[in-house]
Structures are given as C-alpha cells and as structure tokens.
mmCIF file of C-alpha atoms and ligand atoms in Angstrom:
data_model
loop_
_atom_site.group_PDB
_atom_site.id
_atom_site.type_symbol
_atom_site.label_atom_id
_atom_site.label_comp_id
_atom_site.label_asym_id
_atom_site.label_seq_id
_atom_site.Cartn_x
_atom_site.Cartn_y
_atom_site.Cartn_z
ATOM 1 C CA UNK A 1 -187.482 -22.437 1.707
ATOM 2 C CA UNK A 2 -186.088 -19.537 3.115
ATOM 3 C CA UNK A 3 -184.924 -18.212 6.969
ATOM 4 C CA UNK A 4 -183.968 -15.215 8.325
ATOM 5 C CA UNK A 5 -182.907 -15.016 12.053
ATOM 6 C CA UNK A 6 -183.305 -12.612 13.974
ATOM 7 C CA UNK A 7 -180.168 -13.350 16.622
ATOM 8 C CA UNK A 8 -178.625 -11.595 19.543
ATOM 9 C CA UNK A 9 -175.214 -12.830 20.835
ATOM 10 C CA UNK A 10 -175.741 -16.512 23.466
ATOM 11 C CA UNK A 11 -179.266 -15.529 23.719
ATOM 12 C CA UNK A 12 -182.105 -17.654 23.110
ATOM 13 C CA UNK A 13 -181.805 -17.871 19.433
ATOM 14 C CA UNK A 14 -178.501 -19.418 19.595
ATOM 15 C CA UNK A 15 -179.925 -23.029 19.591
ATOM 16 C CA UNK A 16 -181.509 -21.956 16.007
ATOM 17 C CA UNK A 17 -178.781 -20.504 15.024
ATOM 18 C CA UNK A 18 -176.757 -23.598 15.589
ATOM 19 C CA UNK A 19 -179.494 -25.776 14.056
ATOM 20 C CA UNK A 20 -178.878 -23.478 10.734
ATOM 21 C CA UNK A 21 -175.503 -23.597 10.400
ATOM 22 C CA UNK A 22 -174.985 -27.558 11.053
ATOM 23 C CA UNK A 23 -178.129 -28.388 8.806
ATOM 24 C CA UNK A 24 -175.811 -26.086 6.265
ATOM 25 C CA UNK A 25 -178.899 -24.364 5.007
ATOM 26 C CA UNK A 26 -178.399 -20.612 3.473
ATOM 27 C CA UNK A 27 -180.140 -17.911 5.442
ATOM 28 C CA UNK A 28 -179.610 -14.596 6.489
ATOM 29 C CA UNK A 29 -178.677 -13.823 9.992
ATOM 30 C CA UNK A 30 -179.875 -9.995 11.770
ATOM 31 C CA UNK A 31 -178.614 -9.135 14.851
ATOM 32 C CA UNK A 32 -180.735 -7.553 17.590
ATOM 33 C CA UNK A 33 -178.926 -5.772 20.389
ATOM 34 C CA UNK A 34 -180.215 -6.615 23.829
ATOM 35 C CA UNK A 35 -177.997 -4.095 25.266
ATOM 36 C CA UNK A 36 -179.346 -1.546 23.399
ATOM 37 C CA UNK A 37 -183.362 -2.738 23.652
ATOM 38 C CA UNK A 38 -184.152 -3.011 19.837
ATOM 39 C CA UNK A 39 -186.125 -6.189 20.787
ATOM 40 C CA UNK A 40 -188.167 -3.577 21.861
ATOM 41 C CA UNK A 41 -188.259 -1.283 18.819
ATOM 42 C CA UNK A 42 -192.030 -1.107 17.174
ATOM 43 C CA UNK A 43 -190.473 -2.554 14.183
ATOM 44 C CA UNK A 44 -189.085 -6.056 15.839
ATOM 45 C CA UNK A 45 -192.864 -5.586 17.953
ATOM 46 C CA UNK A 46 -194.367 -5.998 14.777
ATOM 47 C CA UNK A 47 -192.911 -9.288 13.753
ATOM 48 C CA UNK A 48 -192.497 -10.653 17.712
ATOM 49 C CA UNK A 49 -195.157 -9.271 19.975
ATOM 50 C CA UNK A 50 -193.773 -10.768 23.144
ATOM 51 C CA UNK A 51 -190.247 -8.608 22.404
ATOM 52 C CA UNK A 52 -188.332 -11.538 22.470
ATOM 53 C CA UNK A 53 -185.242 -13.294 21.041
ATOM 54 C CA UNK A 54 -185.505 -15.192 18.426
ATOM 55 C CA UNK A 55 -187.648 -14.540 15.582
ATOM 56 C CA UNK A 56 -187.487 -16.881 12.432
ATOM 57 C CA UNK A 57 -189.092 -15.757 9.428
ATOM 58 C CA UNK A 58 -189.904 -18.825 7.594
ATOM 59 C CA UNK A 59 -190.884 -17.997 3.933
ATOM 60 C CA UNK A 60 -191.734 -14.361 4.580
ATOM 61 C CA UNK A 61 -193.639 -15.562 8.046
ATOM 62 C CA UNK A 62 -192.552 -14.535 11.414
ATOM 63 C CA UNK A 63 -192.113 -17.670 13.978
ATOM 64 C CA UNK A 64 -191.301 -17.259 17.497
ATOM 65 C CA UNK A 65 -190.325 -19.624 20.429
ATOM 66 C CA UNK A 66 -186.524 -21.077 20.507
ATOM 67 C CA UNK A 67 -187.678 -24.755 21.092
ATOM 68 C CA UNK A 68 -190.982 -24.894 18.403
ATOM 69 C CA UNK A 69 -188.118 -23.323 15.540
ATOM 70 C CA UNK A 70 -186.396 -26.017 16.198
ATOM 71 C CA UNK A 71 -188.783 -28.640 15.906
ATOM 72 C CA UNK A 72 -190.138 -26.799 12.555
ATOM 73 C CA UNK A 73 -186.838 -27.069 11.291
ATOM 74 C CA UNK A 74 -186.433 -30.878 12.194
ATOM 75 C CA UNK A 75 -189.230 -31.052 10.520
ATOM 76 C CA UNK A 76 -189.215 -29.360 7.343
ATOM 77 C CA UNK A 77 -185.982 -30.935 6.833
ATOM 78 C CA UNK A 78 -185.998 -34.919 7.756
ATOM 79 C CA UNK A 79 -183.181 -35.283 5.586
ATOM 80 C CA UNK A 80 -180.943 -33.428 8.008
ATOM 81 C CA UNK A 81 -181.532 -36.209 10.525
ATOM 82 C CA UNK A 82 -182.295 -33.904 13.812
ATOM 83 C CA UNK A 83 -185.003 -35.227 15.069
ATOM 84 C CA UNK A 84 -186.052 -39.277 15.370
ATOM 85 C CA UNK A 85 -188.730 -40.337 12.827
ATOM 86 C CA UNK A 86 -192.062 -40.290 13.585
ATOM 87 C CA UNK A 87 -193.316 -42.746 14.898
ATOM 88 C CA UNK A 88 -190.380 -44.643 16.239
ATOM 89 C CA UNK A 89 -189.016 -45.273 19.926
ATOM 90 C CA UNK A 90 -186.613 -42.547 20.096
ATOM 91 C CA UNK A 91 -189.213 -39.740 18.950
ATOM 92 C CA UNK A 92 -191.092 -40.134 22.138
ATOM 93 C CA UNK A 93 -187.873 -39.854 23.939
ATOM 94 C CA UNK A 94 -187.407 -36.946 21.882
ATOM 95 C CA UNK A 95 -191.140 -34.843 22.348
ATOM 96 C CA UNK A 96 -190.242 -35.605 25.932
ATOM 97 C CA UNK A 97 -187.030 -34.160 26.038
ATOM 98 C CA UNK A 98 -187.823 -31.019 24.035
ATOM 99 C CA UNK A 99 -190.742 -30.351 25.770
ATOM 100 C CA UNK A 100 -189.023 -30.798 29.671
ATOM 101 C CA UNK A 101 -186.672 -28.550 28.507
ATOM 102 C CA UNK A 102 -188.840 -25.652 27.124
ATOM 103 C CA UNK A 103 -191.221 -26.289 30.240
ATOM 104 C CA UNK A 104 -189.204 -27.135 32.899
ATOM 105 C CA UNK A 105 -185.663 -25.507 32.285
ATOM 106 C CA UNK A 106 -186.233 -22.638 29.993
ATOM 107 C CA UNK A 107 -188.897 -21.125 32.038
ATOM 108 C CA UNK A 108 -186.206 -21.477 35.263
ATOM 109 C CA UNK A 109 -183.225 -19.474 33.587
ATOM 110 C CA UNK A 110 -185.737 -16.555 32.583
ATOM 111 C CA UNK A 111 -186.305 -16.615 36.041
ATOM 112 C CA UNK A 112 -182.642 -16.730 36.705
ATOM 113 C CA UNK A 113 -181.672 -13.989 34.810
ATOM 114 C CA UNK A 114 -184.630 -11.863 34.666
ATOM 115 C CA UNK A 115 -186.354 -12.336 37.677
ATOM 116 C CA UNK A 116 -185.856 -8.453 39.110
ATOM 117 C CA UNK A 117 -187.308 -7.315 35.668
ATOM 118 C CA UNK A 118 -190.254 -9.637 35.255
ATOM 119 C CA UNK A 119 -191.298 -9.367 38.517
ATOM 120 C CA UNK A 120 -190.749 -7.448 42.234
ATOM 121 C CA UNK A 121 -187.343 -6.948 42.152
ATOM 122 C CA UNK A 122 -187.769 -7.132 46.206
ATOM 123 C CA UNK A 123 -188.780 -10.556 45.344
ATOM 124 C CA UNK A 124 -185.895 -11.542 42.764
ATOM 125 C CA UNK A 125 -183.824 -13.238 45.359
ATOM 126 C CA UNK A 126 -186.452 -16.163 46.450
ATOM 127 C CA UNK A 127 -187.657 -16.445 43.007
ATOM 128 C CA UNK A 128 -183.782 -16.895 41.752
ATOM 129 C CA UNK A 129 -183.650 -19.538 44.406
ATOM 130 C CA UNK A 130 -186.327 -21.450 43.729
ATOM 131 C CA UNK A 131 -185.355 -21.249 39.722
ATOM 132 C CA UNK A 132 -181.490 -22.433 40.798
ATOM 133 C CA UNK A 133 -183.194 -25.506 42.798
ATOM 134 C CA UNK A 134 -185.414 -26.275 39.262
ATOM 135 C CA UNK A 135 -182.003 -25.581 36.815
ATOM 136 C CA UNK A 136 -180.030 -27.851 39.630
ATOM 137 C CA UNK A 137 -182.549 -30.641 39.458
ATOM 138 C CA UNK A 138 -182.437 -30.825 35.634
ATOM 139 C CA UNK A 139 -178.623 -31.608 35.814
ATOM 140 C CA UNK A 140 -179.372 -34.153 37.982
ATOM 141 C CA UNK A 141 -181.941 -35.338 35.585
ATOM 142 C CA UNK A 142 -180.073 -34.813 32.295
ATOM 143 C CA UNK A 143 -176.904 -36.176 34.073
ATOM 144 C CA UNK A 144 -178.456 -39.849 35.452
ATOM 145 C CA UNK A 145 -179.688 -40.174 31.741
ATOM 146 C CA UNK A 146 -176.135 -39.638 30.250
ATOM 147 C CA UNK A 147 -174.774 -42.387 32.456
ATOM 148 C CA UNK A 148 -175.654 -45.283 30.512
ATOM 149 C CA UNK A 149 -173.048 -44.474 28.194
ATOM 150 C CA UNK A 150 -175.052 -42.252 25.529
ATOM 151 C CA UNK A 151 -173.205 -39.779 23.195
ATOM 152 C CA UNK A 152 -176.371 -37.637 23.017
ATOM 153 C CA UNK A 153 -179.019 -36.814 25.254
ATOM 154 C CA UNK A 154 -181.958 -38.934 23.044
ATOM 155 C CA UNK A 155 -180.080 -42.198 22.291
ATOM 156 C CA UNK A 156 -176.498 -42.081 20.099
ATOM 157 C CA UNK A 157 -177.685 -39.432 17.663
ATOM 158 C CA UNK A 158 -177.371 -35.437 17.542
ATOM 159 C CA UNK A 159 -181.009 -34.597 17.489
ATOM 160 C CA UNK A 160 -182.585 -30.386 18.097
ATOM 161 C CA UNK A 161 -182.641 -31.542 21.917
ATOM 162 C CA UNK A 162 -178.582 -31.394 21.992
ATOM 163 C CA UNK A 163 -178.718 -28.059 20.862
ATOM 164 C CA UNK A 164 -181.651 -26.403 23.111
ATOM 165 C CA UNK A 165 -179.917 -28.673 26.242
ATOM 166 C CA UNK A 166 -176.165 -27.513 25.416
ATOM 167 C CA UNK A 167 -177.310 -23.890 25.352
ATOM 168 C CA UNK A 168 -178.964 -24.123 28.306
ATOM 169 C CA UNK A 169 -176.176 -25.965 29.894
ATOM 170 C CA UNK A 170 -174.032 -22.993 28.391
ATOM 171 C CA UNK A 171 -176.242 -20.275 30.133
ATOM 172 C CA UNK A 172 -175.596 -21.575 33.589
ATOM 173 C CA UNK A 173 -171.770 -20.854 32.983
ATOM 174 C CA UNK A 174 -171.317 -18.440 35.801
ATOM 175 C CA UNK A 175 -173.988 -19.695 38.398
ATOM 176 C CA UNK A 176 -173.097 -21.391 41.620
ATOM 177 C CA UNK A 177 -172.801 -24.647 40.308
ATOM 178 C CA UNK A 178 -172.437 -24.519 36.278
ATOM 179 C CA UNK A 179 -173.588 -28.353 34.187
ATOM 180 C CA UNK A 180 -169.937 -28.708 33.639
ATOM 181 C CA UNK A 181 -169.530 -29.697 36.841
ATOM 182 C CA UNK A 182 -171.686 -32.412 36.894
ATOM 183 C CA UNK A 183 -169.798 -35.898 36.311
ATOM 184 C CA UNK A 184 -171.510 -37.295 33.114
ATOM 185 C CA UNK A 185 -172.442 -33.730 31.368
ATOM 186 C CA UNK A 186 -168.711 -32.724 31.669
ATOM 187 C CA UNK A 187 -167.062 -34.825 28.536
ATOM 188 C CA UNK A 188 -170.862 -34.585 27.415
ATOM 189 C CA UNK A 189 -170.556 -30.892 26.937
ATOM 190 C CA UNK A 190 -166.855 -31.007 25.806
ATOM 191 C CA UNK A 191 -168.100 -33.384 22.956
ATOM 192 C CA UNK A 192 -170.820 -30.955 22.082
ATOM 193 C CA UNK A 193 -168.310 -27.767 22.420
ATOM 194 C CA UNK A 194 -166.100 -29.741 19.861
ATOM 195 C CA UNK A 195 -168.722 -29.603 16.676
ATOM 196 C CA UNK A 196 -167.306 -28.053 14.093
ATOM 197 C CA UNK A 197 -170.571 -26.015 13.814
ATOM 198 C CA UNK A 198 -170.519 -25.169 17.365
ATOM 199 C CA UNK A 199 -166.860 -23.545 16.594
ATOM 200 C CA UNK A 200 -168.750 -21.846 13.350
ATOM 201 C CA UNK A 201 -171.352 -20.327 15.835
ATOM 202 C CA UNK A 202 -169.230 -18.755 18.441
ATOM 203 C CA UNK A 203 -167.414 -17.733 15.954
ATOM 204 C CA UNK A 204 -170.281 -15.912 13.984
ATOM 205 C CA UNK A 205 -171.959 -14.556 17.177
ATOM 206 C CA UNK A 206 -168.428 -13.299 18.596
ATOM 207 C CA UNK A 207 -168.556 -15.849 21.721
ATOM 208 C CA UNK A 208 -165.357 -16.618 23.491
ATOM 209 C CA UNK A 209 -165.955 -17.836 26.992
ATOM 210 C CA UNK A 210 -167.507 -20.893 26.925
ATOM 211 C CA UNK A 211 -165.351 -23.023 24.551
ATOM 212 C CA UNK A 212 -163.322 -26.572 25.110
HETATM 213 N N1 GSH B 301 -189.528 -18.692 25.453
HETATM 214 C C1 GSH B 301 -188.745 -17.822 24.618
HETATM 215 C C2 GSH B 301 -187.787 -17.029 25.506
HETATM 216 C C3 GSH B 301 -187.044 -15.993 24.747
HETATM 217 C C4 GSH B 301 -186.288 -15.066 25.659
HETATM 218 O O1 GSH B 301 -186.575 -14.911 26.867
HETATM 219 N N2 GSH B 301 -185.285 -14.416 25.072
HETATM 220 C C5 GSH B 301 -184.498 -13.457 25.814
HETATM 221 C C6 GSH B 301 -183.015 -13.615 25.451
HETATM 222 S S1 GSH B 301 -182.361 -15.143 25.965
HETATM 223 C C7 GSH B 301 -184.897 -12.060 25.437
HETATM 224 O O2 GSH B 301 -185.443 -11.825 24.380
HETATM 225 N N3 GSH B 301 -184.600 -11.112 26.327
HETATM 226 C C8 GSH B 301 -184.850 -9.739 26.117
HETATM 227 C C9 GSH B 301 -186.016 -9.230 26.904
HETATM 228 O O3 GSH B 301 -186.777 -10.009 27.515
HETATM 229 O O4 GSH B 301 -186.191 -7.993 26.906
HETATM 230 C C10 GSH B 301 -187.962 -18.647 23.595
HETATM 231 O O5 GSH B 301 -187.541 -19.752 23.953
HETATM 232 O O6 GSH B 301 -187.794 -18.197 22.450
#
C-alpha cells in the first residue's frame, strides 16, 4: 500500500496527515501552497477537480475528502485500531460522529473562513454568523458528550473522529469563542495536543500556535 499527501500547512489535510504519522505508515508528504493558489494549478486540477486540500493518492489513485481518507485509512488498516470494529456498539457511535462532523461542522468553518469567496462577499457577514451559531452549537454538543468522563470523543479509545474533531477544534483558535474554552473540551484538547504524533505533525507542517 502506498500514500502520498498532498498537504498544505493546518488545512484540511492535517487530520490525514496526523492519521499517517500515528498509524506510523511510510508515505510521502507534497506540500501545496494556499497562499500561492497551486490548489489551483491544472496539474493539482487534474488529480482534485474541486481544487481542494487534501488529496491522497492511494496506490497510484487520487482520493479526495478529509473525513472519507480517514475512514479509508481506518479501514485498510484495522490493525492500527482507529476506528471501532464493525459491527460493534462503538462503530455506530463512530459513523455518527464522523459523519456530524463532516456534515454539520466542516461545512460551517468553510463558511467561516471562506464565506466572502464562496459567495456575495456583501453577504459574508450573516452567513459567518449563522456558521459561528452552527460551530458554537457543536461545542456544546461535543462538550455534554465529554462530560461523562470519556478520554475520547467515541468511548475511551483514539479513533479517526479525535483527529477530524481536534482539527476542527484547532481551526476555531482565533474566533470569538475558541473549543478551548469550553469546560470539558479544555483538558480534552490538552490531552489530544500532548500525542506524541500531534508534536510530530506541527512539527512537520511548521505549526507553532496552537500547542499545550
Ligand atoms: N470537504 C473538503 C474541504 C476541503 C477544503 O475546503 N480545503 C481548504 C483548506 S482547509 C482548501 O482547499 N482551500 C483552498 C481553496 O478553497 O481554494 C475536505 O474535507 O477535504
């Protein structure tokens, strides 16, 4: 099996990333720069359409979307232990998490961040709003969950929804009210910002600013 990212520094790919370097599988890392718009070069078109960040090439194949390389991974590698069995209580737990996330949270912080470019930027301001009330409510959410004493956010085990949540936590750093704030996702994220291959990752991407 073999993976090549394509990565740009705390973007969407750093989940993957992450995934990849705490599995401790070899694979080859390429950095796209968002500042300078090579997501948008025809050569990255070719293997991403959408122009987007990440790209996995899995065996020579171009995959996109942060949250399904994830679940592909978990999956081509049970013996990492990422995701719950199949099958089992916990993996229902799991689909739902994974899938609130990419549907319910993702979704909000492109509108965060990107709302003036995807849309009317006359516009950006309600449609920040009303994606600050969604990335808000999933806090709540994620928080109420963490308060019956769980280490992780699907039961006591590091599973891919740790990683997709933490980054997301992560990209809220400098809004209004950042996760970190919230009472039971504080020592949650300081527990995740203390993984060895979280330290590896900012590292390797040359992240500073959101560490423990
Ligand atoms: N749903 C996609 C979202 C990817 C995405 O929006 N990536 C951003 C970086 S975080 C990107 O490529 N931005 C550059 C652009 O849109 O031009 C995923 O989860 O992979």
């Amino acid at each position: 099996m073999t993976y090549t990212l394509y990565y740009s520094p705390g973007a969407a790919s750093m989940a993957v990333h992450w995934m990849l370097i705490e599995m401790q599988l070899p694979f080859e890392a390429k950095l796209v720069s968002i500042d300078a718009g090579e997501q948008r070069s025809a050569e990255y078109l070719k293997l991403n359409p959408s122009g987007r960040i990440p790209t996995l090439m899995i065996d020579g194949a171009p995959r996109t979307e942060s949250t399904a390389l994830l679940m592909s991974l978990a999956e081509r590698h049970p013996d990492k232990g990422l995701a719950p069995t199949p099958g089992s209580a916990a993996r229902a737990e799991w689909l739902e998490t994974m899938i609130y996330l990419a549907n319910t949270v993702l979704p909000a912080m492109r509108d965060w961040f990107y709302a003036g470019k995807d849309g009317d930027p006359a516009g950006a301001e309600a449609v920040q709003a009303l994606a600050r009330r969604r990335i808000e409510g999933a806090w709540d959410l994620l928080d109420a969950r963490l308060s019956d004493g769980r280490s992780h956010l699907v039961g006591h085990q590091l599973s891919t929804a740790d990683l997709l949540g933490t980054m997301l936590m992560r990209w809220s750093r400098n809004m209004p009210r950042p996760a970190d704030t919230w009472k039971n996702l504080a020592p949650y994220i300081r527990r995740m910002r203390s993984m060895p291959s979280f330290i590896e990752l900012n590292r390797r991407e040359g992240l500073t600013d959101w560490s423990n």
